[in-house]
Coordinates of C-alpha atoms and ligand atoms in Angstrom, one line a residue:
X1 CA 0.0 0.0 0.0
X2 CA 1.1 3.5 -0.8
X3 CA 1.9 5.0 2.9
X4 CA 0.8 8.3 3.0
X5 CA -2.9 6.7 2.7
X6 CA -2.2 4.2 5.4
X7 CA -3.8 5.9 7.8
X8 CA -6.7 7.2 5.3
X9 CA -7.5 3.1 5.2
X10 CA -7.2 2.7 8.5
X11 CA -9.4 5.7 9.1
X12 CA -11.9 4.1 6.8
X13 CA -12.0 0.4 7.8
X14 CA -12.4 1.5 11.8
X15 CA -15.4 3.2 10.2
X16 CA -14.6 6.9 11.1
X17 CA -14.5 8.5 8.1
X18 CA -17.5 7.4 5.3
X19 CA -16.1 7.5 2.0
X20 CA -18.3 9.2 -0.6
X21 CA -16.5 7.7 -3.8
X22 CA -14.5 11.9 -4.1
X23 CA -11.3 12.4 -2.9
X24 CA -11.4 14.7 -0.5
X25 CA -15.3 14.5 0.8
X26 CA -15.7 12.7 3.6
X27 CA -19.4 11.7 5.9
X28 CA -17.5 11.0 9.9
X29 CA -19.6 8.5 12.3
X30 CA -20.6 9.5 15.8
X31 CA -17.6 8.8 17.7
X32 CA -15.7 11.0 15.0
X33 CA -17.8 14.0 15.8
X34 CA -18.1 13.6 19.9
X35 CA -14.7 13.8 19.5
X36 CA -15.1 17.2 16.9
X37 CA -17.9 18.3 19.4
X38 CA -15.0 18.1 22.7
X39 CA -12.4 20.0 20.0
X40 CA -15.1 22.3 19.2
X41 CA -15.6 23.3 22.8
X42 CA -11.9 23.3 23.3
X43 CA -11.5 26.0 20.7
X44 CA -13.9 28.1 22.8
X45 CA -12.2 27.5 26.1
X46 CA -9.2 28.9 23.7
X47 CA -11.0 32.2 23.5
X48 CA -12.8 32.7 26.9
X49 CA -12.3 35.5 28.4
X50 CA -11.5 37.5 25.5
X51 CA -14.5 39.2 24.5
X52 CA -14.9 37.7 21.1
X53 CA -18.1 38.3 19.4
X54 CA -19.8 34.8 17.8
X55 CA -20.9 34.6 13.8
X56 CA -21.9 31.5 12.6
X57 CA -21.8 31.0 8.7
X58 CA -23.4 29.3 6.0
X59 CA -20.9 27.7 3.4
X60 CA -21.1 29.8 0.9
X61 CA -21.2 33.9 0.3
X62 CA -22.7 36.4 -1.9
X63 CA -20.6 36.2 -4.9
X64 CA -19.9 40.2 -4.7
X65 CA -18.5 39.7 -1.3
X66 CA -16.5 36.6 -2.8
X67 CA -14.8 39.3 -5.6
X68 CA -13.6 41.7 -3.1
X69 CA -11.8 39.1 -1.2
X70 CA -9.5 38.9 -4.3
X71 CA -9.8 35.2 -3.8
X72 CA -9.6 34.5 -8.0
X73 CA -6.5 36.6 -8.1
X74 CA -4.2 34.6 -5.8
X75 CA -6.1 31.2 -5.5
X76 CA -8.4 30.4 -8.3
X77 CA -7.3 26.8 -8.6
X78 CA -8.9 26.3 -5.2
X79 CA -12.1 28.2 -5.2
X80 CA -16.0 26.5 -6.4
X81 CA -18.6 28.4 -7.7
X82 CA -22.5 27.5 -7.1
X83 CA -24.5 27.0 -10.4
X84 CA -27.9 26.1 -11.0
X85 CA -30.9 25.2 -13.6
X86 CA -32.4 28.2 -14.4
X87 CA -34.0 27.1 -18.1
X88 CA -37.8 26.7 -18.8
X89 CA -39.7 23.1 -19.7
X90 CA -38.1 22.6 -22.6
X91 CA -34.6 23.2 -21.7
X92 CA -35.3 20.9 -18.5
X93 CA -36.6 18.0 -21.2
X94 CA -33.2 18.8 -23.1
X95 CA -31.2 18.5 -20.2
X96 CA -33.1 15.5 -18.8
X97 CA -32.6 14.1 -22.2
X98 CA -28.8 14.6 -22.0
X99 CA -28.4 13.2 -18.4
X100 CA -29.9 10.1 -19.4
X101 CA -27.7 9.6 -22.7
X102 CA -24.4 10.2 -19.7
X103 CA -23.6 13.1 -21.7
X104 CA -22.2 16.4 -20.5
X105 CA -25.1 18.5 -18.6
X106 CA -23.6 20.9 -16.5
X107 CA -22.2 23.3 -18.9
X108 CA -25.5 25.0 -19.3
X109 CA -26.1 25.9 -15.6
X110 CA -25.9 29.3 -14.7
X111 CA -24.2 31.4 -12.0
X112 CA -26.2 31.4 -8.4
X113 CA -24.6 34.3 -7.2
X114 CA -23.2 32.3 -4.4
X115 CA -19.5 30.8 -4.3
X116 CA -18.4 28.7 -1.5
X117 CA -16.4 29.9 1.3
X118 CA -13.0 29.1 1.3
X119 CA -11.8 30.7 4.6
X120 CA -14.1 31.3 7.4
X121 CA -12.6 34.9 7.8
X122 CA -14.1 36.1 4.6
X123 CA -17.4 36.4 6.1
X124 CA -16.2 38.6 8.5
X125 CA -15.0 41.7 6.9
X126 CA -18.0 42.9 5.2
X127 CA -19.8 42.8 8.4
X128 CA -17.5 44.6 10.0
X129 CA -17.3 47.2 7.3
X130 CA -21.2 47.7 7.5
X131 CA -20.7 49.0 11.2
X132 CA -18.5 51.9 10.6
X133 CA -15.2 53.1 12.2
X134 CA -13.5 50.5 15.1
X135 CA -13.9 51.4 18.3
X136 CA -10.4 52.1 20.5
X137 CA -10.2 48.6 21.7
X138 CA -10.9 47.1 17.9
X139 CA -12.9 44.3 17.7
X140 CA -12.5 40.2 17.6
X141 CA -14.6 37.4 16.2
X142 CA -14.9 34.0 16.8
X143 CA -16.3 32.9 13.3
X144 CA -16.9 29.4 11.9
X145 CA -18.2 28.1 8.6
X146 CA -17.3 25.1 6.4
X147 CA -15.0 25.9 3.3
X148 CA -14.4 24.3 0.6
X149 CA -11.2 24.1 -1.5
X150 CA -10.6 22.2 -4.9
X151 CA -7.1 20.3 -3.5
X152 CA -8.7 16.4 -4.1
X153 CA -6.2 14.3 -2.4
X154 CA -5.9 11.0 -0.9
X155 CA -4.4 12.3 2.1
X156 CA -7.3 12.2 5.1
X157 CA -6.0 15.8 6.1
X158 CA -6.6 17.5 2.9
X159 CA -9.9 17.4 2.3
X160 CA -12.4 19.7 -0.2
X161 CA -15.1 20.6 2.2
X162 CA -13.8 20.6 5.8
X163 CA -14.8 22.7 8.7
X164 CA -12.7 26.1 10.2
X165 CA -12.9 27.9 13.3
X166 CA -11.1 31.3 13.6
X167 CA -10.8 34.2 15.9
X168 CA -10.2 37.2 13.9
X169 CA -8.9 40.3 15.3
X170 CA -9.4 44.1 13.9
X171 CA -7.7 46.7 14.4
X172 CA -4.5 49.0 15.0
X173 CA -1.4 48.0 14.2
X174 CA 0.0 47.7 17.4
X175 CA -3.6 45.7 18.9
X176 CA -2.8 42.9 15.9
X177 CA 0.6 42.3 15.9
X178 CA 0.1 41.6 19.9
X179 CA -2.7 39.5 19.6
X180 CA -1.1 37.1 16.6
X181 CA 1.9 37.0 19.1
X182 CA 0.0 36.2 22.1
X183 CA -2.1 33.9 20.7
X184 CA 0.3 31.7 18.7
X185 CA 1.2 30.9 22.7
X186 CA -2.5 30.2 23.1
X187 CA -2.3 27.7 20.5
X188 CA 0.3 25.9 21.6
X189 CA -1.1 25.7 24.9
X190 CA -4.0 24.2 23.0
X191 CA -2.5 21.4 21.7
X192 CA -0.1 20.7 25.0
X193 CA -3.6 20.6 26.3
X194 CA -4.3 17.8 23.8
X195 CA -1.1 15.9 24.3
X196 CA -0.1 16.3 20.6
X197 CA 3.5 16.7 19.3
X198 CA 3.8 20.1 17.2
X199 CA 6.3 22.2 15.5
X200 CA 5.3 25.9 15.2
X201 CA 7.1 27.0 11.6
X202 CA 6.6 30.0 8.9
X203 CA 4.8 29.3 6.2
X204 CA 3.3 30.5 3.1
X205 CA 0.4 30.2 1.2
X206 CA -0.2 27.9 -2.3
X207 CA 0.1 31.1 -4.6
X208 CA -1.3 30.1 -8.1
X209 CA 0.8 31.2 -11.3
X210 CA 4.6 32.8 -11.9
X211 CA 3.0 35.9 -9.7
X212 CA 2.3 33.1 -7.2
X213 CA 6.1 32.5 -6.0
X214 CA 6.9 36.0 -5.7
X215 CA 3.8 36.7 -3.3
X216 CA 4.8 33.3 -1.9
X217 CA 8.7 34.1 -0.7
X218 CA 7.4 37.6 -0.1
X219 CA 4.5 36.3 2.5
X220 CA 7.9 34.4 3.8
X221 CA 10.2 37.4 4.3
X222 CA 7.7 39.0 6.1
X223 CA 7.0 36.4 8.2
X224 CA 3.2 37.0 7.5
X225 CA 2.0 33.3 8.1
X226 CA 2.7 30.6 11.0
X227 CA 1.4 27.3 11.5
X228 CA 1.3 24.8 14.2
X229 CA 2.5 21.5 11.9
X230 CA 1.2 18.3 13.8
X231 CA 2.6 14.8 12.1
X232 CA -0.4 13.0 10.9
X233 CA -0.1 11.1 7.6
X234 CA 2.0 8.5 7.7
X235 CA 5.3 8.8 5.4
X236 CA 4.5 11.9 4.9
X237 CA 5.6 15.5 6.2
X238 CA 3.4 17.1 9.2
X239 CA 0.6 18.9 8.1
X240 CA -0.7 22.4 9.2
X241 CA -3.4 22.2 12.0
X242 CA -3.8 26.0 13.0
X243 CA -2.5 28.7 11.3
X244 CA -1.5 32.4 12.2
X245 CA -2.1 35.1 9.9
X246 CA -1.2 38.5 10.0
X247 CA -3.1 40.3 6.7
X248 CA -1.4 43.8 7.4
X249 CA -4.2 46.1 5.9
X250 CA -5.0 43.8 2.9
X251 CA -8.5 43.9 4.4
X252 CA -8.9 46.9 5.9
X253 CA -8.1 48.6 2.6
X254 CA -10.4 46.1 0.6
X255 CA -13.4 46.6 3.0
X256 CA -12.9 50.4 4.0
X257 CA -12.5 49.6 7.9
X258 CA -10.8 52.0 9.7
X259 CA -9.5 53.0 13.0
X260 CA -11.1 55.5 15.4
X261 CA -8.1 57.9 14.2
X262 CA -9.2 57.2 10.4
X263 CA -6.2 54.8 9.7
X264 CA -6.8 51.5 7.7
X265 CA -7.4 49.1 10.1
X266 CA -5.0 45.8 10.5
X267 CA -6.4 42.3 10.6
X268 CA -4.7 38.9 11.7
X269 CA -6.8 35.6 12.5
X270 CA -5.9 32.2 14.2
X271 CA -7.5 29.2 12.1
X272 CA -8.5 26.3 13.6
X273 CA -8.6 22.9 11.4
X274 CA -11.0 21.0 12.8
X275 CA -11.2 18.0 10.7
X276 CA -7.2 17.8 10.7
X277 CA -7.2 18.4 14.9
X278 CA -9.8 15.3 15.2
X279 CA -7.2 13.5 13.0
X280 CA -4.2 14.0 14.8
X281 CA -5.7 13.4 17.8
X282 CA -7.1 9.5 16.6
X283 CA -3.2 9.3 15.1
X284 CA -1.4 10.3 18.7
X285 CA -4.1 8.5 21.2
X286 CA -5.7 5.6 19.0
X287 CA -8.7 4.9 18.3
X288 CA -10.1 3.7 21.0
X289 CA -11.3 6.9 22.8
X290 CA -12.0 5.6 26.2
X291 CA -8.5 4.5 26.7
X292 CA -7.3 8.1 25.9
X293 CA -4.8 9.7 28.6
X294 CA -7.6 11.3 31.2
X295 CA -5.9 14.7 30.7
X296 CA -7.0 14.6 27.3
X297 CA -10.8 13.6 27.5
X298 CA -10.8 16.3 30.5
X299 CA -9.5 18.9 27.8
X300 CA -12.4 17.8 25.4
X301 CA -15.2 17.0 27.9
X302 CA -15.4 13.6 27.3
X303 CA -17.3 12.0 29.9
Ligands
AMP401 P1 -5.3 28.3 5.7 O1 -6.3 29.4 5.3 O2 -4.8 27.6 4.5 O3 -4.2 28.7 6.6 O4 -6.2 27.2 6.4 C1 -6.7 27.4 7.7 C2 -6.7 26.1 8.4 O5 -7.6 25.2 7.8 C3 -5.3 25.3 8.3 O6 -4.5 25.6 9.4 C4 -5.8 23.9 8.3 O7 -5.8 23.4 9.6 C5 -7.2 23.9 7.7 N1 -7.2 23.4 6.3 C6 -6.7 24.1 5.2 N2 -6.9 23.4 4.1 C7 -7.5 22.2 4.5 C8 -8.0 21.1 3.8 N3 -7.9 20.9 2.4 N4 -8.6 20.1 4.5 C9 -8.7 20.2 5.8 N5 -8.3 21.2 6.5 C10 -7.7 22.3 5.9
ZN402 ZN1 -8.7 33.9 8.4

């Protein structure tokens, strides 16, 4: 068998993950979410304290709101757009006709103004925006949604519709570079918490095109993007479990959110992989969940 999907099999055959015949789409049994559920509600002990205002989000977003992100620009391998029948009877009889002759059918769908969401952040900024200038204390978010990325892959960890938890904090300069420093501790504290091996590391995103590597080794230089890298696949490198990013004024700029003092406002947000943190935690502890160290079903609530 070819190693890195080892554990994908194993993951499989102990009934965990459901395959669905797509790369990269997975259905999870109960014990796979209880143990998602104790994560979940780890990821909010992360936060307490700290004020953060909740948003829940659909998986998808207004197709306007998609554009400003300038998602298509740096990532438009990765991104799915929502399309749908929009025709009259006889279009539907030509399209039923073509269906059933296992002939092409999709091309004549049309845009739903929706595209899926491919970080949970996105949803934030608009929002935000809407309000008006910051207050002098900023503001933070703890946001979730599922995204969904085109990245089909036989490795469990890299999936195409997969769940994200971030808090996402606005404001000065000064109030974001100290929260992405003082919560990259958080986040190790997180997965000590969980009793899973980690190596904290810069990092950069997949840039798409020639234009790609420059923004790539320039998010590098500027040490813009850190993750918390947890080994997970087998025979294979260890894969990105939260990540740290520090956006500068990207989206303050895009969306027009400013600072009490009129400045554009600085953004930075800690993602939390929830699929990929359930993973790594069956990897490290088994998967037999009652015999899990006690300090671990204590950090998730397991009772
Ligand atoms: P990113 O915006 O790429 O930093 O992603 C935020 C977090 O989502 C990462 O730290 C990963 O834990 C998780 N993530 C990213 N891509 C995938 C994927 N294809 N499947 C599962 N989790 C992912
Ligand atoms: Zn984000």
């Amino acid at each position: 068998m070819d190693m890195p999907t080892a554990y994908r099999s194993r993951l499989i055959d102990a009934g965990l993950l459901i395959p669905t015949g797509v790369d990269g789409l997975f259905g999870r049994s109960g014990t796979f979410e209880s143990i998602y559920d104790g994560v979940d509600q780890a990821v909010t002990a992360v936060g307490a304290g700290a004020g953060a205002e909740v948003m829940r989000f659909p998986p998808a977003m207004a197709q306007a709101t998609f554009e400003k992100t300038g998602y298509m620009k740096n990532f438009p391998h990765f991104a799915g757009t929502v399309h749908c029948f929009c025709g009259d009877e006889r279009s539907h009889q030509k399209l039923i006709g073509r269906m059933d002759r296992g002939e092409t059918w999709t091309d004549e769908q049309e845009p739903a103004d929706l595209v899926l969401t491919p970080a949970a952040c996105y949803a934030v900024y608009p929002v935000l925006a809407k309000r008006g200038p910051l207050g002098d204390g900023g503001h933070m978010v703890d946001v979730s949604s599922y995204c969904f990325r085109h990245e089909p892959s036989q490795e469990p960890t890299r999936m195409q519709l997969f769940r994200m938890r971030e808090y996402v904090r606005i404001g000065t300069e000064a109030q974001v570079i100290d929260f992405r420093g003082s919560w990259i501790e958080r986040g190790k504290a997180f997965a000590d918490a969980l009793a899973l091996p980690y190596e904290v590391d810069v990092a950069n995103d997949p840039f798409f095109g020639r234009a790609g590597k420059f923004m790539a080794s320039s998010q590098r230089e500027q040490a813009l993007k850190f993750e918390l890298l947890i080994p997970v696949n087998d025979g294979a490198g260890p894969t990105a479990c939260l990540s740290f990013n520090y956006h500068q004024t990207y989206f303050g700029d895009n969306w027009d959110i400013r600072t009490p003092d009129g400045a554009p406002a600085h953004t930075a947000c800690i993602a939390f992989g929830m699929e990929r943190i359930v993973l790594a935690l069956f990897k490290h502890h088994g998967f037999d969940v009652a015999a899990w160290p006690a300090e671990v079903r204590s950090a998730l609530a397991l009772r």
